[in-house]
PDB file of C-alpha atoms in Angstrom:
ATOM      1  CA  ASP A   1      96.473 101.371 105.590  1.00 48.00           C
ATOM      2  CA  LYS A   2      92.782 101.516 104.737  1.00 50.00           C
ATOM      3  CA  HIS A   3      93.375  99.552 101.513  1.00 58.00           C
ATOM      4  CA  LEU A   4      94.947  96.616 103.353  1.00 59.00           C
ATOM      5  CA  GLY A   5      92.217  96.425 105.972  1.00 67.00           C
ATOM      6  CA  ILE A   6      94.750  96.619 108.804  1.00 65.00           C
ATOM      7  CA  ASN A   7      96.069  99.380 111.008  1.00 70.00           C
ATOM      8  CA  VAL A   8      99.821  99.311 110.371  1.00 62.00           C
ATOM      9  CA  THR A   9     100.676 101.182 113.568  1.00 68.00           C
ATOM     10  CA  GLU A  10      98.682  98.743 115.722  1.00 73.00           C
ATOM     11  CA  ASP A  11      99.240  95.393 114.015  1.00 76.00           C
ATOM     12  CA  LEU A  12     102.783  95.199 112.703  1.00 75.00           C
ATOM     13  CA  VAL A  13     102.734  91.387 112.510  1.00 79.00           C
ATOM     14  CA  LYS A  14      99.814  91.388 110.048  1.00 78.00           C
ATOM     15  CA  TYR A  15     101.510  94.103 108.007  1.00 75.00           C
ATOM     16  CA  GLU A  16     104.765  92.125 107.830  1.00 76.00           C
ATOM     17  CA  GLN A  17     102.843  88.999 106.787  1.00 78.00           C
ATOM     18  CA  HIS A  18     101.042  90.976 104.099  1.00 76.00           C
ATOM     19  CA  CYS A  19     104.351  92.329 102.753  1.00 74.00           C
ATOM     20  CA  ARG A  20     105.909  88.878 102.673  1.00 76.00           C
ATOM     21  CA  HIS A  21     102.910  87.324 100.867  1.00 80.00           C
ATOM     22  CA  HIS A  22     102.598  90.190  98.376  1.00 76.00           C
ATOM     23  CA  PRO A  23     106.224  90.737  97.422  1.00 71.00           C
ATOM     24  CA  MET A  24     107.392  94.045  96.103  1.00 77.00           C
ATOM     25  CA  THR A  25     110.832  95.495  95.774  1.00 80.00           C
ATOM     26  CA  THR A  26     111.741  97.963  98.482  1.00 82.00           C
ATOM     27  CA  ILE A  27     115.112  99.641  98.334  1.00 86.00           C
ATOM     28  CA  GLY A  28     117.199 100.681 101.305  1.00 89.00           C
ATOM     29  CA  TYR A  29     120.396 102.691 101.408  1.00 88.00           C
ATOM     30  CA  ALA A  30     123.058 102.585 104.103  1.00 87.00           C
ATOM     31  CA  ARG A  31     126.110 104.777 104.256  1.00 86.00           C
ATOM     32  CA  LYS A  32     129.036 105.078 106.585  1.00 84.00           C
ATOM     33  CA  SER A  33     130.801 108.408 106.828  1.00 84.00           C
ATOM     34  CA  LYS A  34     134.549 108.563 106.544  1.00 83.00           C
ATOM     35  CA  GLY A  35     136.156 107.886 109.871  1.00 82.00           C
ATOM     36  CA  LYS A  36     139.120 106.452 111.672  1.00 85.00           C
ATOM     37  CA  GLU A  37     137.547 103.113 112.626  1.00 85.00           C
ATOM     38  CA  ARG A  38     139.235  99.868 111.753  1.00 90.00           C
ATOM     39  CA  ILE A  39     137.931  98.070 108.682  1.00 87.00           C
ATOM     40  CA  ASN A  40     136.357  95.328 110.837  1.00 91.00           C
ATOM     41  CA  THR A  41     134.467  97.918 112.862  1.00 90.00           C
ATOM     42  CA  ARG A  42     133.219  99.651 109.697  1.00 87.00           C
ATOM     43  CA  CYS A  43     132.050  96.334 108.254  1.00 89.00           C
ATOM     44  CA  ASN A  44     130.242  95.419 111.477  1.00 92.00           C
ATOM     45  CA  LEU A  45     128.484  98.799 111.617  1.00 90.00           C
ATOM     46  CA  LEU A  46     127.380  98.517 107.985  1.00 90.00           C
ATOM     47  CA  SER A  47     126.201  94.953 108.576  1.00 93.00           C
ATOM     48  CA  GLU A  48     124.041  96.163 111.471  1.00 94.00           C
ATOM     49  CA  MET A  49     122.538  98.906 109.289  1.00 92.00           C
ATOM     50  CA  ILE A  50     121.766  96.384 106.550  1.00 92.00           C
ATOM     51  CA  HIS A  51     120.203  93.979 109.048  1.00 93.00           C
ATOM     52  CA  ARG A  52     117.931  96.747 110.389  1.00 91.00           C
ATOM     53  CA  LEU A  53     116.885  97.813 106.904  1.00 90.00           C
ATOM     54  CA  ARG A  54     115.934  94.234 106.037  1.00 88.00           C
ATOM     55  CA  THR A  55     114.165  93.351 109.287  1.00 84.00           C
ATOM     56  CA  ARG A  56     112.520  96.631 110.345  1.00 81.00           C
ATOM     57  CA  SER A  57     111.911  98.279 106.991  1.00 80.00           C
ATOM     58  CA  LEU A  58     111.490  94.991 105.080  1.00 80.00           C
ATOM     59  CA  CYS A  59     113.874  96.164 102.355  1.00 85.00           C
ATOM     60  CA  THR A  60     114.495  93.552  99.689  1.00 84.00           C
ATOM     61  CA  LYS A  61     117.422  95.388  98.088  1.00 89.00           C
ATOM     62  CA  VAL A  62     120.042  97.321 100.047  1.00 91.00           C
ATOM     63  CA  TYR A  63     122.728  99.532  98.573  1.00 89.00           C
ATOM     64  CA  ILE A  64     125.649 100.743 100.622  1.00 85.00           C
ATOM     65  CA  SER A  65     128.346 103.379 100.497  1.00 84.00           C
ATOM     66  CA  SER A  66     131.165 102.433 102.805  1.00 78.00           C
ATOM     67  CA  CYS A  67     132.914 105.795 102.758  1.00 79.00           C
ATOM     68  CA  CYS A  68     130.480 108.628 102.012  1.00 79.00           C
ATOM     69  CA  ASP A  69     129.885 111.872 103.887  1.00 75.00           C
ATOM     70  CA  ALA A  70     126.380 113.268 104.379  1.00 73.00           C
ATOM     71  CA  LYS A  71     127.194 116.375 102.322  1.00 77.00           C
ATOM     72  CA  GLU A  72     128.183 114.291  99.288  1.00 75.00           C
ATOM     73  CA  THR A  73     125.620 113.541  96.602  1.00 73.00           C
ATOM     74  CA  ILE A  74     124.305 110.017  96.243  1.00 65.00           C
TER      75      ILE A  74
END
């Protein structure tokens, strides 16, 4: 980003440091479609999604829908 003085695509570490030192609320959303998995499997899959949203996308708030199809409204 030209306003940060760093190239986000080339220097992800600096970007992550900037985001951590200049906190802002970023919201992530994870959903798991209805399926026949066991409850433990569903929980593990949702936990992985949440972990990725927090580590890769630096989301500070994550909302989940544990049983929501893609065609349903949020």
